[in-house]
Backbone as numpy.savetxt, mean C-alpha at the origin, in Angstrom:
# Nx Ny Nz CAx CAy CAz Cx Cy Cz
-19.54 -18.86 1.70 -17.96 -18.51 1.45 -17.22 -19.33 2.39
-16.16 -20.12 1.73 -15.35 -20.94 2.69 -14.19 -19.96 2.78
-13.83 -19.95 4.20 -12.59 -19.02 4.56 -11.15 -19.93 4.18
-10.36 -18.99 3.55 -9.10 -19.68 2.99 -7.91 -19.30 4.10
-6.99 -20.36 3.84 -5.95 -20.01 5.20 -5.24 -18.99 4.33
-4.27 -18.57 5.46 -3.12 -17.26 4.96 -2.23 -17.75 3.83
-1.97 -19.18 3.82 -1.09 -19.71 2.75 -1.69 -19.65 1.35
-3.27 -20.05 1.32 -3.67 -19.79 0.23 -4.01 -18.72 -0.42
-4.14 -17.66 0.51 -4.41 -16.23 0.23 -3.24 -15.73 -0.57
-1.83 -16.15 -0.05 -0.64 -15.64 -0.16 -0.31 -16.10 -1.59
-0.58 -17.58 -1.82 -0.46 -18.27 -3.06 -1.30 -17.84 -4.18
-2.31 -17.24 -3.80 -3.27 -16.66 -4.95 -2.55 -15.44 -5.40
-2.27 -14.63 -4.41 -1.55 -13.42 -5.15 -0.08 -13.49 -5.81
0.58 -14.67 -5.45 1.77 -14.97 -6.05 1.62 -15.18 -7.39
0.52 -15.92 -7.75 0.28 -16.58 -8.81 -0.57 -15.59 -9.84
-1.41 -14.60 -9.38 -2.44 -13.87 -9.94 -2.33 -12.44 -9.84
-1.20 -11.95 -10.01 -1.02 -10.40 -9.89 -1.15 -9.57 -10.90
-1.20 -10.14 -12.13 -1.63 -9.42 -13.43 -1.07 -8.03 -13.56
0.37 -8.09 -13.53 1.05 -6.73 -13.53 0.83 -5.96 -14.77
0.82 -6.42 -15.79 0.55 -5.50 -17.12 -0.90 -4.87 -17.10
-1.87 -5.37 -16.46 -3.23 -4.71 -16.34 -3.02 -3.76 -15.34
-2.47 -3.94 -14.23 -2.17 -2.75 -13.15 -1.56 -1.74 -13.65
-0.59 -2.01 -14.72 0.40 -0.78 -15.19 -0.61 0.29 -15.98
-1.77 -0.37 -16.45 -2.40 0.49 -17.29 -3.53 1.54 -16.31
-3.44 1.30 -15.23 -4.77 2.32 -14.71 -4.22 3.29 -13.91
-3.57 4.24 -14.73 -2.95 5.45 -14.54 -3.88 6.39 -13.70
-5.09 6.52 -13.82 -6.00 7.26 -13.17 -5.92 7.16 -11.63
-5.59 6.04 -11.49 -5.63 5.58 -9.91 -4.14 6.11 -9.31
-3.03 6.28 -9.78 -2.09 7.10 -9.48 -2.37 8.49 -9.50
-2.83 9.06 -10.41 -3.09 10.40 -10.39 -4.12 10.98 -9.20
-5.16 10.00 -9.07 -5.80 10.32 -7.77 -4.93 10.11 -6.49
-4.34 9.33 -6.45 -3.23 9.18 -4.99 -2.32 10.25 -5.16
-1.98 10.71 -6.25 -0.64 11.91 -6.18 -1.35 13.23 -5.47
-2.62 13.36 -5.66 -3.17 14.56 -5.46 -3.18 14.65 -3.85
-3.18 13.36 -3.27 -3.23 13.45 -1.66 -2.03 13.61 -1.29
-1.04 12.62 -1.80 0.41 12.69 -1.35 1.10 14.21 -1.55
0.96 14.94 -2.48 1.46 16.06 -2.73 0.65 17.09 -1.68
-0.23 16.77 -1.31 -1.00 17.86 -0.15 -0.25 17.57 1.12
0.13 16.37 1.40 0.71 16.20 2.73 2.25 15.84 2.87
2.74 15.28 1.87 4.28 14.56 2.09 5.07 15.34 1.20
6.17 15.79 1.75 7.29 16.46 1.17 8.16 15.53 0.30
8.55 15.95 -0.58 9.31 15.22 -1.61 10.48 14.69 -1.36
11.13 15.10 -0.02 12.30 14.45 0.13 12.04 13.46 1.16
10.84 13.14 1.46 10.69 12.02 2.25 10.95 10.50 1.91
10.96 9.84 2.60 10.73 8.08 2.23 9.62 7.86 2.18
9.22 6.82 1.30 7.98 6.49 0.83 7.90 4.80 0.80
7.05 4.16 1.24 6.80 2.86 1.28 5.57 2.42 0.67
5.42 1.64 -0.34 3.85 0.92 -0.72 3.76 -0.28 -0.37
2.86 -0.62 0.33 2.66 -2.29 0.58 1.98 -2.72 -0.37
2.68 -3.73 -1.14 1.78 -4.13 -2.25 1.83 -3.48 -3.12
3.06 -3.15 -3.95 3.51 -2.39 -5.22 3.09 -2.81 -6.38
2.68 -4.11 -6.63 2.78 -4.69 -7.87 3.50 -4.28 -8.95
3.33 -3.98 -10.00 4.20 -3.54 -11.01 4.97 -2.14 -10.60
4.33 -1.54 -9.73 5.30 -0.09 -9.49 4.73 0.93 -10.12
3.40 0.88 -10.52 2.62 2.20 -11.46 2.57 3.16 -10.43
2.16 2.84 -9.15 2.01 4.23 -8.31 3.29 4.68 -7.55
4.28 3.73 -7.26 5.82 4.36 -6.88 6.32 5.14 -8.21
6.22 4.80 -9.39 6.60 5.31 -10.43 6.13 6.52 -10.77
4.96 6.97 -10.73 3.93 8.01 -10.83 4.44 9.20 -9.58
4.69 8.72 -8.53 5.30 9.54 -7.52 6.60 9.77 -8.05
7.53 8.69 -8.36 8.95 9.05 -8.69 9.01 10.25 -9.72
8.04 10.15 -10.66 8.40 10.96 -11.71 7.69 12.37 -11.61
6.94 12.39 -10.35 6.55 13.88 -9.87 7.61 14.32 -8.53
8.79 13.70 -8.60 9.90 14.14 -7.57 9.98 13.74 -6.43
9.39 12.33 -6.29 9.59 11.66 -4.76 10.68 10.50 -5.18
11.64 10.68 -4.19 12.80 9.67 -4.50 13.18 8.45 -3.56
12.73 8.61 -2.24 13.09 7.95 -1.52 12.08 6.47 -1.42
12.25 5.63 -2.48 10.88 4.96 -2.85 11.45 3.22 -2.13
10.31 2.64 -1.54 10.50 1.27 -1.21 9.30 0.63 -1.52
9.07 -0.64 -2.11 7.91 -1.42 -2.20 8.19 -2.59 -1.94
7.17 -3.39 -1.35 6.96 -4.53 -0.89 5.97 -5.06 -2.01
6.31 -6.47 -2.80 5.34 -7.12 -3.56 5.48 -8.46 -3.48
4.33 -9.11 -3.13 4.60 -10.80 -2.97 4.53 -11.18 -4.15
4.44 -10.92 -5.26 4.47 -11.56 -6.74 5.73 -11.29 -7.27
6.53 -12.46 -7.58 7.86 -12.35 -8.34 7.62 -12.01 -9.62
6.22 -12.54 -10.61 6.03 -12.03 -11.83 5.83 -10.51 -11.72
5.43 -9.66 -10.92 5.06 -8.31 -10.74 6.24 -7.71 -10.67
7.29 -8.20 -9.47 8.31 -7.60 -9.27 9.26 -7.57 -10.41
9.49 -8.44 -11.28 10.33 -8.63 -12.57 9.43 -7.85 -13.45
8.46 -7.62 -13.67 7.73 -6.90 -14.59 8.01 -5.40 -14.17
8.32 -5.20 -12.82 8.52 -3.49 -12.58 9.88 -3.14 -13.21
10.88 -4.15 -12.96 12.12 -3.97 -13.65 12.05 -3.65 -15.00
11.26 -4.16 -15.85 11.23 -3.79 -17.13 10.48 -2.68 -17.49
9.25 -2.39 -16.71 8.32 -1.57 -17.39 8.60 -0.19 -16.71
9.60 -0.19 -15.59 10.03 1.32 -15.23 11.30 1.22 -14.59
12.31 0.87 -15.54 13.68 0.71 -15.19 14.59 1.77 -14.42
14.10 2.97 -14.63 14.67 4.10 -13.84 14.49 4.01 -12.34
12.97 3.83 -12.14 12.27 3.79 -10.75 13.04 2.14 -10.11
13.37 1.34 -11.02 13.88 -0.01 -10.49 15.35 0.26 -9.74
16.00 1.16 -10.67 17.34 1.32 -10.28 17.65 2.01 -9.03
16.59 2.93 -8.79 16.68 3.89 -7.62 16.03 3.70 -6.42
14.90 2.46 -6.52 13.82 2.29 -5.41 14.48 0.85 -4.83
14.12 0.45 -3.81 14.18 -0.91 -3.11 12.86 -1.75 -3.32
12.87 -2.75 -3.99 11.94 -3.32 -4.17 12.06 -4.82 -3.33
11.10 -5.07 -2.54 11.50 -6.25 -1.63 10.18 -7.26 -2.09
10.81 -8.36 -2.89 9.74 -9.42 -3.22 9.41 -10.48 -2.11
8.48 -9.98 -1.46 8.16 -10.84 -0.02 6.73 -10.65 0.32
6.02 -11.75 1.00 4.83 -11.35 1.61 5.10 -10.33 2.72
4.08 -9.29 2.97 4.19 -8.16 3.88 4.80 -8.85 5.55
4.15 -9.79 5.50 4.43 -10.39 7.08 5.63 -10.88 7.26
6.53 -11.09 6.00 8.04 -11.79 6.29 8.96 -10.83 6.15
8.56 -9.49 6.11 9.62 -8.19 5.95 9.37 -6.99 6.99
7.84 -7.08 7.31 7.46 -5.61 7.95 8.19 -5.57 9.46
8.59 -6.72 10.06 9.37 -6.44 11.47 10.53 -5.94 11.10
11.27 -6.19 9.85 12.68 -5.72 9.95 12.76 -4.08 9.79
11.92 -3.24 9.51 11.96 -1.85 9.55 12.00 -1.34 10.77
12.99 -0.23 10.81 13.02 0.40 12.27 11.81 1.25 12.38
11.31 2.01 13.84 10.00 2.65 13.63 10.60 3.70 13.04
9.37 4.48 12.78 9.29 5.74 11.93 10.19 5.82 10.72
10.48 4.51 10.15 11.14 4.63 8.95 10.86 5.25 7.65
9.60 5.52 7.50 9.14 6.13 6.40 8.22 7.21 6.70
8.48 8.33 5.89 7.28 9.50 5.91 5.99 9.33 5.52
6.17 8.37 4.54 4.66 8.09 4.16 4.79 6.51 3.89
3.51 5.87 4.43 3.32 4.63 4.11 1.96 4.44 3.35
1.77 3.79 2.33 0.34 3.78 1.60 0.21 2.33 1.05
-1.16 2.17 0.91 -1.50 0.96 0.04 -2.78 1.24 -0.69
-2.99 0.64 -1.92 -4.19 0.63 -2.57 -4.56 -1.04 -3.03
-5.70 -1.19 -2.42 -6.35 -2.50 -2.78 -5.58 -3.51 -2.12
-4.95 -3.38 -1.05 -3.82 -4.50 -0.60 -4.01 -4.55 0.80
-4.55 -3.95 1.83 -4.68 -4.27 2.92 -6.10 -4.97 3.18
-7.01 -4.78 2.27 -8.08 -5.64 2.19 -7.81 -7.09 2.21
-6.77 -7.34 1.62 -6.32 -8.95 1.33 -5.74 -9.55 2.52
-5.32 -8.71 3.32 -4.46 -9.18 4.78 -5.48 -10.07 5.43
-5.03 -11.50 5.86 -5.64 -12.45 6.20 -5.78 -12.07 7.95
-7.01 -12.60 8.57 -7.20 -12.30 9.76 -5.99 -12.71 10.78
-5.57 -13.75 10.20 -4.35 -14.16 10.93 -3.15 -13.26 10.94
-3.00 -12.45 10.03 -2.06 -11.46 10.10 -2.40 -9.92 10.41
-3.37 -9.76 11.21 -3.85 -8.49 11.39 -2.70 -7.78 12.44
-1.70 -8.30 12.99 -0.80 -7.58 13.65 0.13 -6.99 12.74
-0.21 -7.08 11.38 0.67 -6.50 10.35 0.03 -4.78 10.33
-1.06 -4.30 10.99 -1.31 -3.04 11.09 -0.83 -2.32 12.16
-0.53 -2.82 13.33 0.50 -2.25 14.12 1.71 -2.17 13.72
2.31 -3.08 12.85 3.57 -3.01 12.22 3.55 -1.88 11.41
2.71 -1.76 10.63 2.61 -0.51 9.54 2.53 0.85 10.41
1.79 0.86 11.39 1.72 2.03 12.01 3.10 2.41 12.98
3.70 1.27 13.23 5.18 1.64 14.15 6.20 1.98 13.07
6.14 1.85 11.71 7.07 2.11 10.77 6.72 3.23 10.10
5.72 3.80 10.13 5.11 5.27 9.59 5.46 6.41 10.56
6.41 7.26 9.82 6.83 8.68 10.53 5.85 9.45 10.71
5.30 10.01 9.70 4.41 10.91 9.40 2.94 10.71 8.87
2.73 10.34 7.91 1.40 10.00 7.14 1.26 8.63 6.64
-0.09 8.21 6.82 -0.54 6.95 6.06 -1.57 7.10 5.45
-1.60 6.62 4.04 -2.72 6.46 3.26 -3.23 5.02 3.00
-4.42 4.87 2.91 -5.10 3.63 2.72 -6.07 4.01 1.75
-6.20 3.22 0.54 -7.18 3.06 -0.53 -7.70 1.75 -0.30
-8.82 1.58 0.32 -9.37 0.16 0.31 -10.98 0.08 0.12
-11.17 -1.22 -0.28 -12.55 -1.68 -0.24 -12.87 -2.13 1.16
-13.62 -1.19 2.07 -13.80 -1.38 3.64 -15.01 -2.11 3.80
-15.86 -2.15 2.65 -17.03 -3.03 3.22 -17.29 -4.18 2.33
-16.50 -4.34 1.36 -16.38 -5.54 0.42 -16.12 -6.88 1.36
-16.42 -8.07 0.82 -16.11 -9.21 1.45 -16.24 -10.34 0.53
-15.05 -11.22 0.53 -15.27 -12.48 -0.45 -13.93 -13.44 0.16
-13.78 -14.32 -0.31 -12.68 -15.42 0.29 -11.34 -14.77 0.17
-11.09 -13.38 -0.31 -9.82 -12.86 -0.27 -9.73 -11.60 -0.01
-11.15 -11.02 0.33 -11.11 -9.43 0.91 -11.83 -9.62 2.14
-11.23 -8.92 3.12 -11.92 -8.92 4.39 -12.12 -7.57 4.73
-13.51 -7.13 5.04 -14.23 -5.95 5.66 -13.64 -5.48 6.60
-13.04 -4.18 6.67 -12.20 -3.48 7.61 -12.51 -2.00 7.83
-12.45 -1.45 8.84 -12.72 0.13 8.96 -11.23 0.75 9.48
-10.60 1.34 8.08 -9.21 1.33 8.63 -8.92 2.46 9.74
-9.96 3.63 9.60 -10.05 4.65 10.51 -9.91 4.04 12.15
-10.91 2.95 12.38 -10.94 2.54 13.42 -9.75 1.74 13.76
-9.04 1.10 13.05 -7.71 0.21 13.06 -6.63 1.50 13.65
-6.28 2.23 12.59 -5.13 2.98 12.68 -5.20 4.07 13.83
-6.36 4.51 14.20 -6.40 5.64 15.29 -6.03 4.98 16.86
-6.28 3.51 16.57 -5.88 2.96 18.21 -4.60 2.99 18.16
-3.57 3.10 17.20 -2.16 3.08 17.08 -1.78 4.38 17.01
-2.30 5.39 17.46 -1.66 6.69 17.46 -1.71 7.61 16.18
-2.47 7.47 15.51 -2.89 8.38 14.19 -4.24 8.92 14.24
-4.37 9.95 13.56 -5.64 10.71 13.50 -6.02 10.91 11.92
-7.03 10.49 11.56 -7.63 10.71 10.15 -7.90 12.17 9.89
-6.97 12.70 8.94 -7.26 14.17 8.59 -7.88 14.57 7.16
-8.30 13.14 6.41 -8.84 13.39 5.09 -9.84 11.85 4.81
-10.85 12.05 4.35 -11.56 10.62 4.09 -12.21 11.11 2.67
-12.08 10.16 1.51 -12.80 10.56 0.10 -13.08 9.42 -0.28
-14.35 9.47 -1.21 -14.62 8.31 -2.12 -13.49 8.10 -3.28
-13.33 7.32 -3.77 -12.53 7.04 -4.87 -12.94 6.87 -6.11
-14.27 7.53 -6.54 -14.91 7.40 -7.90 -14.05 7.96 -9.08
-13.18 8.95 -8.73 -12.51 9.54 -9.45 -11.31 8.77 -10.05
-10.97 7.77 -9.42 -9.83 6.71 -9.61 -10.55 5.62 -10.33
-11.69 5.48 -10.44 -12.50 4.26 -10.97 -12.54 3.23 -10.00
-12.67 3.45 -8.76 -12.54 2.23 -7.74 -14.08 2.98 -6.89
-15.14 2.66 -7.54 -16.48 2.82 -6.93 -16.57 2.47 -5.47
-16.14 1.51 -5.15 -16.65 0.83 -3.66 -15.32 0.90 -2.73
-14.57 1.91 -2.90 -13.31 2.25 -2.13 -13.29 3.27 -1.44
-12.90 3.40 -0.17 -12.55 4.50 0.42 -10.88 4.77 0.52
-10.68 6.41 0.25 -9.40 6.77 0.67 -9.50 7.50 2.08
-8.34 7.06 2.73 -7.91 7.90 4.17 -6.72 7.99 4.34
-6.54 9.40 4.80 -5.28 10.03 4.91 -5.04 10.23 6.54
-3.95 9.50 7.10 -3.73 9.77 8.67 -2.45 10.29 8.82
-2.64 11.22 9.99 -1.42 11.58 10.47 -1.07 11.01 11.74
0.40 10.79 11.90 0.84 10.33 13.38 0.75 11.32 14.36
-0.04 11.06 15.59 0.18 11.95 16.51 0.88 11.72 17.78
0.87 10.56 17.75 1.83 9.71 18.91 2.51 8.41 18.55
3.74 8.62 18.48 4.62 7.45 18.17 4.27 6.16 18.88
4.16 4.91 18.06 3.92 3.76 18.59 4.88 3.02 19.41
């Protein structure tokens, strides 16, 4: 397996986001919603790192969550979000950028919830500093749904409990993701216990 550069991985996701395919995987958004509703109040601010077409954000939006922000590297996916979920697009802030280029612009504790689904696993080892930034901007809860043991040229195996607990978070829930059709994935819910 040949290691790719940060730019090659970014380029892959800019060109291969397949937003129409992502829009159809509603069981994944329903799975996520169960955990969000358990921990996060509807009045809070929410950030999805790697929102693609916005399916997860829209599902939360339809269930009463309003302070939505999404970061998405693919222009195609960001444009598809505008067409697929126009109400969400009107109310949300969608930032079309690699996470590395925007994450430092947020103030500490900007969001009550930050989450990702099959996105952090693609963060290149050169960008692992992003995890500390995610912890810095998360005020209350952080949810990761990632393939922690998988490894390929664009997936980097990591244990997110180990990563985020060193940045002032405590894991409060861990679950497999079989109900979401994500056999090899782990869901983790973290609560901030000491601001970074």
